[in-house]
PDB file of C-alpha atoms (C1' of nucleotides) in Angstrom:
ATOM      1  CA  MET A   1      91.754  84.583  87.151  1.00 43.00           C
ATOM      2  CA  ALA A   2      93.489  85.090  83.869  1.00 36.00           C
ATOM      3  CA  PRO A   3      94.917  81.884  82.451  1.00 39.00           C
ATOM      4  CA  ARG A   4      91.714  80.156  81.492  1.00 45.00           C
ATOM      5  CA  ASN A   5      93.288  78.699  78.414  1.00 45.00           C
ATOM      6  CA  PRO A   6      96.663  78.923  76.721  1.00 43.00           C
ATOM      7  CA  VAL A   7      95.173  80.862  73.816  1.00 49.00           C
ATOM      8  CA  ASN A   8      94.999  84.226  75.484  1.00 53.00           C
ATOM      9  CA  HIS A   9      95.948  86.257  72.428  1.00 57.00           C
ATOM     10  CA  ALA A  10      97.237  89.675  73.255  1.00 68.00           C
ATOM     11  CA  CYS A  11      93.614  90.690  72.938  1.00 80.00           C
ATOM     12  CA  PRO A  12      93.030  93.685  75.176  1.00 81.00           C
ATOM     13  CA  ILE A  13      89.361  92.856  75.635  1.00 83.00           C
ATOM     14  CA  ARG A  14      90.104  89.424  77.000  1.00 84.00           C
ATOM     15  CA  ASP A  15      92.697  91.016  79.174  1.00 83.00           C
ATOM     16  CA  VAL A  16      90.190  93.323  80.841  1.00 88.00           C
ATOM     17  CA  LEU A  17      87.516  90.707  81.034  1.00 89.00           C
ATOM     18  CA  ASP A  18      89.847  88.298  82.732  1.00 88.00           C
ATOM     19  CA  ARG A  19      90.466  91.005  85.267  1.00 88.00           C
ATOM     20  CA  VAL A  20      86.877  92.058  85.675  1.00 90.00           C
ATOM     21  CA  GLY A  21      84.824  89.096  84.554  1.00 88.00           C
ATOM     22  CA  ASP A  22      84.893  87.228  87.818  1.00 88.00           C
ATOM     23  CA  ALA A  23      82.079  87.424  90.270  1.00 85.00           C
ATOM     24  CA  TRP A  24      83.647  89.700  92.846  1.00 93.00           C
ATOM     25  CA  SER A  25      86.045  92.204  91.325  1.00 95.00           C
ATOM     26  CA  VAL A  26      83.343  94.477  90.064  1.00 93.00           C
ATOM     27  CA  LEU A  27      81.456  94.369  93.324  1.00 93.00           C
ATOM     28  CA  VAL A  28      84.575  95.243  95.282  1.00 96.00           C
ATOM     29  CA  LEU A  29      85.482  97.896  92.760  1.00 96.00           C
ATOM     30  CA  SER A  30      82.102  99.531  93.010  1.00 94.00           C
ATOM     31  CA  GLU A  31      82.206  99.504  96.775  1.00 96.00           C
ATOM     32  CA  LEU A  32      85.606 101.138  96.793  1.00 97.00           C
ATOM     33  CA  ALA A  33      84.366 103.638  94.257  1.00 97.00           C
ATOM     34  CA  LYS A  34      82.234 105.031  97.061  1.00 96.00           C
ATOM     35  CA  GLY A  35      85.341 105.667  99.111  1.00 97.00           C
ATOM     36  CA  PRO A  36      88.185 103.952 100.962  1.00 97.00           C
ATOM     37  CA  CYS A  37      87.229 100.983 103.032  1.00 97.00           C
ATOM     38  CA  ARG A  38      88.696  98.493 105.458  1.00 97.00           C
ATOM     39  CA  PHE A  39      88.861  94.748 105.060  1.00 97.00           C
ATOM     40  CA  ASN A  40      86.118  93.686 107.397  1.00 96.00           C
ATOM     41  CA  ALA A  41      83.946  96.559 106.306  1.00 97.00           C
ATOM     42  CA  LEU A  42      84.159  95.289 102.754  1.00 97.00           C
ATOM     43  CA  LEU A  43      83.505  91.806 103.993  1.00 96.00           C
ATOM     44  CA  ARG A  44      80.258  92.966 105.515  1.00 95.00           C
ATOM     45  CA  VAL A  45      79.091  95.153 102.678  1.00 95.00           C
ATOM     46  CA  VAL A  46      79.941  93.036  99.684  1.00 93.00           C
ATOM     47  CA  ASN A  47      77.184  90.606 100.500  1.00 89.00           C
ATOM     48  CA  GLY A  48      78.073  86.991 100.118  1.00 91.00           C
ATOM     49  CA  ILE A  49      81.789  87.233  99.552  1.00 94.00           C
ATOM     50  CA  SER A  50      83.951  84.944 101.629  1.00 95.00           C
ATOM     51  CA  GLN A  51      86.995  86.079 103.525  1.00 96.00           C
ATOM     52  CA  ARG A  52      89.153  84.118 101.184  1.00 96.00           C
ATOM     53  CA  MET A  53      87.703  85.554  97.996  1.00 96.00           C
ATOM     54  CA  LEU A  54      87.861  89.079  99.325  1.00 97.00           C
ATOM     55  CA  SER A  55      91.493  88.571 100.149  1.00 97.00           C
ATOM     56  CA  VAL A  56      92.261  87.072  96.753  1.00 97.00           C
ATOM     57  CA  THR A  57      90.278  89.693  94.892  1.00 97.00           C
ATOM     58  CA  LEU A  58      91.900  92.583  96.715  1.00 97.00           C
ATOM     59  CA  ARG A  59      95.354  91.193  96.118  1.00 97.00           C
ATOM     60  CA  THR A  60      94.695  90.816  92.407  1.00 96.00           C
ATOM     61  CA  LEU A  61      93.265  94.296  92.149  1.00 97.00           C
ATOM     62  CA  GLU A  62      96.213  95.673  94.051  1.00 97.00           C
ATOM     63  CA  ARG A  63      98.661  93.831  91.876  1.00 96.00           C
ATOM     64  CA  ASP A  64      97.050  95.257  88.785  1.00 95.00           C
ATOM     65  CA  GLY A  65      97.260  98.741  90.209  1.00 97.00           C
ATOM     66  CA  MET A  66      93.525  99.235  90.607  1.00 97.00           C
ATOM     67  CA  VAL A  67      93.530  99.367  94.360  1.00 98.00           C
ATOM     68  CA  SER A  68      95.921 100.813  96.898  1.00 97.00           C
ATOM     69  CA  ARG A  69      96.575  99.300 100.282  1.00 97.00           C
ATOM     70  CA  ARG A  70      97.490 101.444 103.235  1.00 96.00           C
ATOM     71  CA  VAL A  71      98.413  99.929 106.572  1.00 95.00           C
ATOM     72  CA  LEU A  72      97.570 102.154 109.502  1.00 92.00           C
ATOM     73  CA  PRO A  73     100.052 101.589 112.322  1.00 84.00           C
ATOM     74  CA  LEU A  74      97.547 101.239 115.096  1.00 81.00           C
ATOM     75  CA  ALA A  75      96.991  99.023 118.063  1.00 79.00           C
ATOM     76  CA  PRO A  76      94.387  96.963 116.326  1.00 84.00           C
ATOM     77  CA  PRO A  77      95.960  96.855 112.885  1.00 87.00           C
ATOM     78  CA  GLN A  78      93.909  98.620 110.270  1.00 93.00           C
ATOM     79  CA  VAL A  79      94.273  98.340 106.535  1.00 97.00           C
ATOM     80  CA  GLU A  80      92.565 100.754 104.264  1.00 97.00           C
ATOM     81  CA  TYR A  81      91.845  99.922 100.670  1.00 98.00           C
ATOM     82  CA  ALA A  82      91.086 102.572  98.095  1.00 98.00           C
ATOM     83  CA  LEU A  83      90.735 102.918  94.365  1.00 98.00           C
ATOM     84  CA  THR A  84      93.718 104.286  92.517  1.00 98.00           C
ATOM     85  CA  ASP A  85      93.317 106.636  89.591  1.00 97.00           C
ATOM     86  CA  LEU A  86      93.705 103.643  87.340  1.00 97.00           C
ATOM     87  CA  GLY A  87      90.988 101.805  89.203  1.00 97.00           C
ATOM     88  CA  GLN A  88      88.682 104.766  88.967  1.00 97.00           C
ATOM     89  CA  SER A  89      89.212 105.084  85.254  1.00 96.00           C
ATOM     90  CA  LEU A  90      88.442 101.397  84.819  1.00 96.00           C
ATOM     91  CA  PHE A  91      85.322 101.763  86.869  1.00 95.00           C
ATOM     92  CA  ALA A  92      84.306 104.695  84.726  1.00 94.00           C
ATOM     93  CA  SER A  93      84.765 102.657  81.561  1.00 93.00           C
ATOM     94  CA  LEU A  94      82.668  99.919  83.021  1.00 92.00           C
ATOM     95  CA  SER A  95      79.826 102.349  83.294  1.00 90.00           C
ATOM     96  CA  ALA A  96      79.482 102.315  79.522  1.00 89.00           C
ATOM     97  CA  LEU A  97      78.799  98.642  79.756  1.00 91.00           C
ATOM     98  CA  LYS A  98      76.482  99.189  82.661  1.00 91.00           C
ATOM     99  CA  ASP A  99      74.534 101.693  80.642  1.00 93.00           C
ATOM    100  CA  TRP A 100      74.241  99.214  77.813  1.00 94.00           C
ATOM    101  CA  ALA A 101      73.034  96.575  80.217  1.00 93.00           C
ATOM    102  CA  THR A 102      70.493  98.849  81.794  1.00 93.00           C
ATOM    103  CA  ALA A 103      69.206  99.975  78.448  1.00 95.00           C
ATOM    104  CA  HIS A 104      68.953  96.550  76.890  1.00 95.00           C
ATOM    105  CA  GLN A 105      68.033  94.383  79.821  1.00 93.00           C
ATOM    106  CA  PRO A 106      64.414  94.275  78.642  1.00 94.00           C
ATOM    107  CA  SER A 107      65.430  93.166  75.161  1.00 95.00           C
ATOM    108  CA  VAL A 108      67.621  90.442  76.546  1.00 94.00           C
ATOM    109  CA  ARG A 109      64.926  89.295  78.887  1.00 92.00           C
ATOM    110  CA  ALA A 110      62.436  89.213  76.041  1.00 95.00           C
ATOM    111  CA  ALA A 111      64.834  87.296  73.816  1.00 95.00           C
ATOM    112  CA  ARG A 112      65.327  84.771  76.534  1.00 92.00           C
ATOM    113  CA  SER A 113      61.660  84.205  77.174  1.00 93.00           C
ATOM    114  CA  SER A 114      61.035  83.899  73.475  1.00 94.00           C
ATOM    115  CA  TYR A 115      63.852  81.402  73.090  1.00 93.00           C
ATOM    116  CA  ASP A 116      62.753  79.356  76.061  1.00 91.00           C
ATOM    117  CA  ALA A 117      59.203  79.307  74.774  1.00 91.00           C
ATOM    118  CA  ARG A 118      60.325  78.190  71.320  1.00 89.00           C
ATOM    119  CA  MET A 119      62.457  75.447  72.787  1.00 82.00           C
ATOM    120  CA  ALA A 120      59.641  74.206  74.950  1.00 78.00           C
ATOM    121  CA  GLN A 121      57.502  73.459  71.899  1.00 63.00           C
ATOM    122  CA  PRO A 122      58.883  70.572  69.857  1.00 56.00           C
ATOM    123  CA  SER A 123      56.351  71.461  67.174  1.00 50.00           C
ATOM    124  CA  ALA A 124      58.156  74.493  65.822  1.00 44.00           C
ATOM    125  CA  ALA A 125      58.002  73.973  62.076  1.00 42.00           C
ATOM    126  CA  ALA A 126      54.317  74.186  61.085  1.00 34.00           C
TER     127      ALA A 126
ATOM    128  CA  MET B   1      77.282  80.810  82.825  1.00 43.00           C
ATOM    129  CA  ALA B   2      75.349  83.135  85.029  1.00 36.00           C
ATOM    130  CA  PRO B   3      74.482  81.697  88.424  1.00 40.00           C
ATOM    131  CA  ARG B   4      77.889  81.758  90.004  1.00 47.00           C
ATOM    132  CA  ASN B   5      76.457  82.508  93.364  1.00 46.00           C
ATOM    133  CA  PRO B   6      72.996  83.093  94.743  1.00 45.00           C
ATOM    134  CA  VAL B   7      73.804  86.744  95.408  1.00 51.00           C
ATOM    135  CA  ASN B   8      73.391  88.026  91.904  1.00 53.00           C
ATOM    136  CA  HIS B   9      71.767  91.311  92.825  1.00 57.00           C
ATOM    137  CA  ALA B  10      69.809  92.832  90.021  1.00 68.00           C
ATOM    138  CA  CYS B  11      73.055  94.564  89.197  1.00 80.00           C
ATOM    139  CA  PRO B  12      73.153  95.231  85.473  1.00 81.00           C
ATOM    140  CA  ILE B  13      76.935  95.129  85.340  1.00 83.00           C
ATOM    141  CA  ARG B  14      77.104  91.645  86.751  1.00 83.00           C
ATOM    142  CA  ASP B  15      74.407  90.694  84.340  1.00 82.00           C
ATOM    143  CA  VAL B  16      76.472  91.707  81.324  1.00 88.00           C
ATOM    144  CA  LEU B  17      79.657  90.329  82.729  1.00 89.00           C
ATOM    145  CA  ASP B  18      78.057  86.999  83.346  1.00 87.00           C
ATOM    146  CA  ARG B  19      77.114  87.015  79.715  1.00 87.00           C
ATOM    147  CA  VAL B  20      80.395  88.270  78.385  1.00 90.00           C
ATOM    148  CA  GLY B  21      82.951  87.461  81.025  1.00 89.00           C
ATOM    149  CA  ASP B  22      83.539  83.903  79.984  1.00 88.00           C
ATOM    150  CA  ALA B  23      86.461  82.969  77.842  1.00 84.00           C
ATOM    151  CA  TRP B  24      84.676  82.469  74.540  1.00 92.00           C
ATOM    152  CA  SER B  25      81.674  84.728  74.138  1.00 94.00           C
ATOM    153  CA  VAL B  26      83.690  87.767  73.231  1.00 93.00           C
ATOM    154  CA  LEU B  27      85.839  85.875  70.794  1.00 93.00           C
ATOM    155  CA  VAL B  28      82.802  84.460  69.045  1.00 96.00           C
ATOM    156  CA  LEU B  29      81.113  87.823  69.141  1.00 96.00           C
ATOM    157  CA  SER B  30      84.056  89.545  67.541  1.00 94.00           C
ATOM    158  CA  GLU B  31      84.302  86.918  64.833  1.00 96.00           C
ATOM    159  CA  LEU B  32      80.647  87.278  63.993  1.00 97.00           C
ATOM    160  CA  ALA B  33      81.075  91.022  64.006  1.00 96.00           C
ATOM    161  CA  LYS B  34      83.091  90.529  60.832  1.00 96.00           C
ATOM    162  CA  GLY B  35      80.114  88.881  59.195  1.00 96.00           C
ATOM    163  CA  PRO B  36      77.897  85.783  59.283  1.00 97.00           C
ATOM    164  CA  CYS B  37      79.672  82.524  59.748  1.00 97.00           C
ATOM    165  CA  ARG B  38      79.022  78.791  59.851  1.00 96.00           C
ATOM    166  CA  PHE B  39      79.655  76.446  62.723  1.00 96.00           C
ATOM    167  CA  ASN B  40      82.765  74.729  61.520  1.00 95.00           C
ATOM    168  CA  ALA B  41      84.132  77.941  60.134  1.00 96.00           C
ATOM    169  CA  LEU B  42      83.875  79.460  63.612  1.00 96.00           C
ATOM    170  CA  LEU B  43      85.387  76.329  65.036  1.00 95.00           C
ATOM    171  CA  ARG B  44      88.436  76.801  62.851  1.00 94.00           C
ATOM    172  CA  VAL B  45      88.796  80.519  63.270  1.00 94.00           C
ATOM    173  CA  VAL B  46      88.156  80.935  66.981  1.00 93.00           C
ATOM    174  CA  ASN B  47      91.467  79.323  67.843  1.00 88.00           C
ATOM    175  CA  GLY B  48      91.355  76.890  70.683  1.00 90.00           C
ATOM    176  CA  ILE B  49      87.631  76.597  71.234  1.00 93.00           C
ATOM    177  CA  SER B  50      86.236  73.107  71.516  1.00 94.00           C
ATOM    178  CA  GLN B  51      83.189  71.899  69.653  1.00 95.00           C
ATOM    179  CA  ARG B  52      81.311  71.737  72.876  1.00 95.00           C
ATOM    180  CA  MET B  53      82.121  75.223  74.036  1.00 95.00           C
ATOM    181  CA  LEU B  54      81.326  76.695  70.656  1.00 97.00           C
ATOM    182  CA  SER B  55      77.978  74.970  70.746  1.00 96.00           C
ATOM    183  CA  VAL B  56      77.267  76.071  74.286  1.00 96.00           C
ATOM    184  CA  THR B  57      78.439  79.612  73.664  1.00 96.00           C
ATOM    185  CA  LEU B  58      76.391  80.001  70.504  1.00 97.00           C
ATOM    186  CA  ARG B  59      73.294  78.670  72.199  1.00 96.00           C
ATOM    187  CA  THR B  60      73.684  81.089  75.066  1.00 95.00           C
ATOM    188  CA  LEU B  61      74.273  84.002  72.743  1.00 96.00           C
ATOM    189  CA  GLU B  62      71.277  82.991  70.672  1.00 97.00           C
ATOM    190  CA  ARG B  63      69.123  82.677  73.737  1.00 95.00           C
ATOM    191  CA  ASP B  64      70.103  86.139  74.845  1.00 95.00           C
ATOM    192  CA  GLY B  65      69.249  87.528  71.435  1.00 96.00           C
ATOM    193  CA  MET B  66      72.809  88.424  70.490  1.00 97.00           C
ATOM    194  CA  VAL B  67      73.105  85.958  67.678  1.00 97.00           C
ATOM    195  CA  SER B  68      70.692  84.690  65.062  1.00 97.00           C
ATOM    196  CA  ARG B  69      70.701  81.171  63.731  1.00 96.00           C
ATOM    197  CA  ARG B  70      69.611  80.405  60.178  1.00 96.00           C
ATOM    198  CA  VAL B  71      69.367  76.844  58.956  1.00 94.00           C
ATOM    199  CA  LEU B  72      70.014  76.510  55.242  1.00 91.00           C
ATOM    200  CA  PRO B  73      67.953  73.613  53.829  1.00 84.00           C
ATOM    201  CA  LEU B  74      70.740  71.977  51.889  1.00 80.00           C
ATOM    202  CA  ALA B  75      72.006  68.491  51.278  1.00 78.00           C
ATOM    203  CA  PRO B  76      74.809  68.888  53.785  1.00 84.00           C
ATOM    204  CA  PRO B  77      72.996  70.901  56.425  1.00 87.00           C
ATOM    205  CA  GLN B  78      74.401  74.354  56.849  1.00 92.00           C
ATOM    206  CA  VAL B  79      73.748  76.702  59.710  1.00 96.00           C
ATOM    207  CA  GLU B  80      74.668  80.301  59.507  1.00 97.00           C
ATOM    208  CA  TYR B  81      75.200  82.408  62.602  1.00 98.00           C
ATOM    209  CA  ALA B  82      75.128  86.161  62.564  1.00 98.00           C
ATOM    210  CA  LEU B  83      75.061  89.042  64.987  1.00 98.00           C
ATOM    211  CA  THR B  84      71.695  90.582  65.658  1.00 97.00           C
ATOM    212  CA  ASP B  85      71.317  94.306  66.148  1.00 97.00           C
ATOM    213  CA  LEU B  86      71.386  93.675  69.852  1.00 97.00           C
ATOM    214  CA  GLY B  87      74.601  91.723  69.508  1.00 97.00           C
ATOM    215  CA  GLN B  88      76.166  94.459  67.475  1.00 97.00           C
ATOM    216  CA  SER B  89      75.243  97.089  69.994  1.00 96.00           C
ATOM    217  CA  LEU B  90      76.770  94.998  72.751  1.00 96.00           C
ATOM    218  CA  PHE B  91      79.896  94.553  70.745  1.00 95.00           C
ATOM    219  CA  ALA B  92      80.053  98.278  70.208  1.00 94.00           C
ATOM    220  CA  SER B  93      79.761  98.927  73.921  1.00 93.00           C
ATOM    221  CA  LEU B  94      82.541  96.500  74.558  1.00 92.00           C
ATOM    222  CA  SER B  95      84.802  98.644  72.449  1.00 90.00           C
ATOM    223  CA  ALA B  96      84.804 101.268  75.181  1.00 89.00           C
ATOM    224  CA  LEU B  97      86.297  98.708  77.459  1.00 91.00           C
ATOM    225  CA  LYS B  98      88.676  97.597  74.767  1.00 91.00           C
ATOM    226  CA  ASP B  99      89.850 101.156  74.349  1.00 93.00           C
ATOM    227  CA  TRP B 100      90.416 101.438  78.056  1.00 95.00           C
ATOM    228  CA  ALA B 101      92.397  98.213  78.008  1.00 93.00           C
ATOM    229  CA  THR B 102      94.501  99.271  75.099  1.00 93.00           C
ATOM    230  CA  ALA B 103      95.215 102.631  76.627  1.00 95.00           C
ATOM    231  CA  HIS B 104      96.082 101.358  80.083  1.00 95.00           C
ATOM    232  CA  GLN B 105      97.714  98.038  79.378  1.00 93.00           C
ATOM    233  CA  PRO B 106     101.155  99.576  79.964  1.00 94.00           C
ATOM    234  CA  SER B 107     100.099 100.959  83.330  1.00 96.00           C
ATOM    235  CA  VAL B 108      98.699  97.625  84.376  1.00 95.00           C
ATOM    236  CA  ARG B 109     101.792  95.832  83.232  1.00 93.00           C
ATOM    237  CA  ALA B 110     103.948  98.266  85.157  1.00 95.00           C
ATOM    238  CA  ALA B 111     101.827  97.925  88.287  1.00 96.00           C
ATOM    239  CA  ARG B 112     102.162  94.190  88.081  1.00 94.00           C
ATOM    240  CA  SER B 113     105.899  94.182  87.691  1.00 94.00           C
ATOM    241  CA  SER B 114     106.222  96.622  90.524  1.00 95.00           C
ATOM    242  CA  TYR B 115     103.998  94.538  92.754  1.00 94.00           C
ATOM    243  CA  ASP B 116     105.783  91.319  91.938  1.00 92.00           C
ATOM    244  CA  ALA B 117     109.105  92.960  92.600  1.00 92.00           C
ATOM    245  CA  ARG B 118     107.937  94.319  95.938  1.00 90.00           C
ATOM    246  CA  MET B 119     106.597  90.930  96.966  1.00 84.00           C
ATOM    247  CA  ALA B 120     109.809  89.208  96.029  1.00 81.00           C
ATOM    248  CA  GLN B 121     111.734  91.256  98.608  1.00 66.00           C
ATOM    249  CA  PRO B 122     110.802  90.292 102.157  1.00 58.00           C
ATOM    250  CA  SER B 123     112.870  93.243 103.357  1.00 54.00           C
ATOM    251  CA  ALA B 124     110.361  95.961 102.651  1.00 46.00           C
ATOM    252  CA  ALA B 125     110.255  97.944 105.880  1.00 44.00           C
ATOM    253  CA  ALA B 126     113.707  99.469 106.393  1.00 35.00           C
TER     254      ALA B 126
ATOM    255  C1'  DC C   1      78.056  69.198  58.564  1.00 68.63           C
ATOM    256  C1'  DT C   2      75.925  70.507  62.891  1.00 68.63           C
ATOM    257  C1'  DG C   3      75.257  69.503  67.025  1.00 68.63           C
ATOM    258  C1'  DA C   4      73.913  66.949  71.744  1.00 68.63           C
ATOM    259  C1'  DA C   5      75.187  63.597  75.594  1.00 68.63           C
ATOM    260  C1'  DT C   6      78.537  61.459  78.501  1.00 68.63           C
ATOM    261  C1'  DC C   7      82.668  61.128  81.031  1.00 68.63           C
ATOM    262  C1'  DC C   8      86.023  62.991  83.796  1.00 68.63           C
ATOM    263  C1'  DG C   9      90.192  65.802  85.314  1.00 68.63           C
ATOM    264  C1'  DG C  10      91.414  70.290  86.963  1.00 68.63           C
ATOM    265  C1'  DA C  11      90.333  74.745  88.540  1.00 68.63           C
ATOM    266  C1'  DT C  12      87.202  77.610  91.414  1.00 68.63           C
ATOM    267  C1'  DG C  13      85.568  78.977  95.480  1.00 68.63           C
ATOM    268  C1'  DG C  14      83.228  78.334 100.308  1.00 68.63           C
ATOM    269  C1'  DA C  15      83.933  76.902 105.294  1.00 68.63           C
ATOM    270  C1'  DT C  16      86.803  76.458 108.808  1.00 68.63           C
ATOM    271  C1'  DA C  17      90.744  76.973 111.676  1.00 68.63           C
ATOM    272  C1'  DC C  18      94.870  79.154 112.656  1.00 68.63           C
ATOM    273  C1'  DT C  19      98.496  83.218 112.776  1.00 68.63           C
ATOM    274  C1'  DG C  20     100.395  87.987 113.361  1.00 68.63           C
TER     275       DG C  20
ATOM    276  C1'  DC D   1      91.538  93.341 112.799  1.00 68.63           C
ATOM    277  C1'  DA D   2      93.508  91.322 108.767  1.00 68.63           C
ATOM    278  C1'  DG D   3      94.663  87.910 106.682  1.00 68.63           C
ATOM    279  C1'  DT D   4      96.716  82.738 105.295  1.00 68.63           C
ATOM    280  C1'  DA D   5      96.395  77.571 104.905  1.00 68.63           C
ATOM    281  C1'  DT D   6      93.894  73.553 104.462  1.00 68.63           C
ATOM    282  C1'  DC D   7      90.043  70.739 103.153  1.00 68.63           C
ATOM    283  C1'  DC D   8      86.603  69.697 100.179  1.00 68.63           C
ATOM    284  C1'  DA D   9      82.254  70.246  97.158  1.00 68.63           C
ATOM    285  C1'  DT D  10      81.066  72.069  92.986  1.00 68.63           C
ATOM    286  C1'  DC D  11      81.454  73.602  88.354  1.00 68.63           C
ATOM    287  C1'  DC D  12      83.814  74.359  84.048  1.00 68.63           C
ATOM    288  C1'  DG D  13      85.374  72.775  80.076  1.00 68.63           C
ATOM    289  C1'  DG D  14      88.067  69.269  76.927  1.00 68.63           C
ATOM    290  C1'  DA D  15      87.850  64.752  74.591  1.00 68.63           C
ATOM    291  C1'  DT D  16      85.142  61.505  72.910  1.00 68.63           C
ATOM    292  C1'  DT D  17      81.148  59.439  71.134  1.00 68.63           C
ATOM    293  C1'  DC D  18      76.690  59.345  69.073  1.00 68.63           C
ATOM    294  C1'  DA D  19      72.596  61.408  66.284  1.00 68.63           C
ATOM    295  C1'  DG D  20      69.994  64.082  62.689  1.00 68.63           C
TER     296       DG D  20
END
DNA sequence: CTGAATCCGGATGGATACTG
DNA sequence: CAGTATCCATCCGGATTCAG
């Protein structure tokens, strides 16, 4: 997830984005933000995630201290995942970005349409 | 950059992260935040980016309205890239995340070490 | 100088099957 | 239930080459 290229600076932004930029982490994070959850429950609710990716994602999040893993000693083994304080604070910080996205989505959409339209017309300079 | 999987919700967070989660966008963004810059200048300063990825990244950012592109009509063609207002506001929002990262990097590092240590010892339940 | 097109190796991630 | 291991298709991204 992290070592995309050898030039990873000590840049804190890249550090977070490597942790959060992938397709699933944020989804899992936001599910767990609603409350603790078990593996298969996450699998069902995260919509489209594969068993493998859920497993990988959870392990990474756990390793980074965002998620806690509690094994219930029961007949059918149960494992409960939950956000740690650290994970909750990260999720909170992400909301700033979410707010930006929500606020500016129209602008971005407009920019895109405009760009696509401009590119479609070879006769731009007239 | 965006369509990692067909399940892209209309989730605004994923939307931003798809735009910003890749390895280079943020680097380019933060360079341009310092002021307008030309192609080859970016190429030199962004440390490790290839010509192709710079080109691709700039085009994406331009399409999304984050970056403006101005062609100077000169003998050796010059193209100047700069952040738009939209791009600057995004960059500003990213700083919240950067602050989080800076503040919690030690915690994350600690969590990782701890996790790695725990995993190294098969004898956990005693 | 600024870029686009092509080629291609490596990483990413889904499907499946198997284990505890 | 909660995962891991394997197999394999796809995509990303670097190097190179060509064009305006």
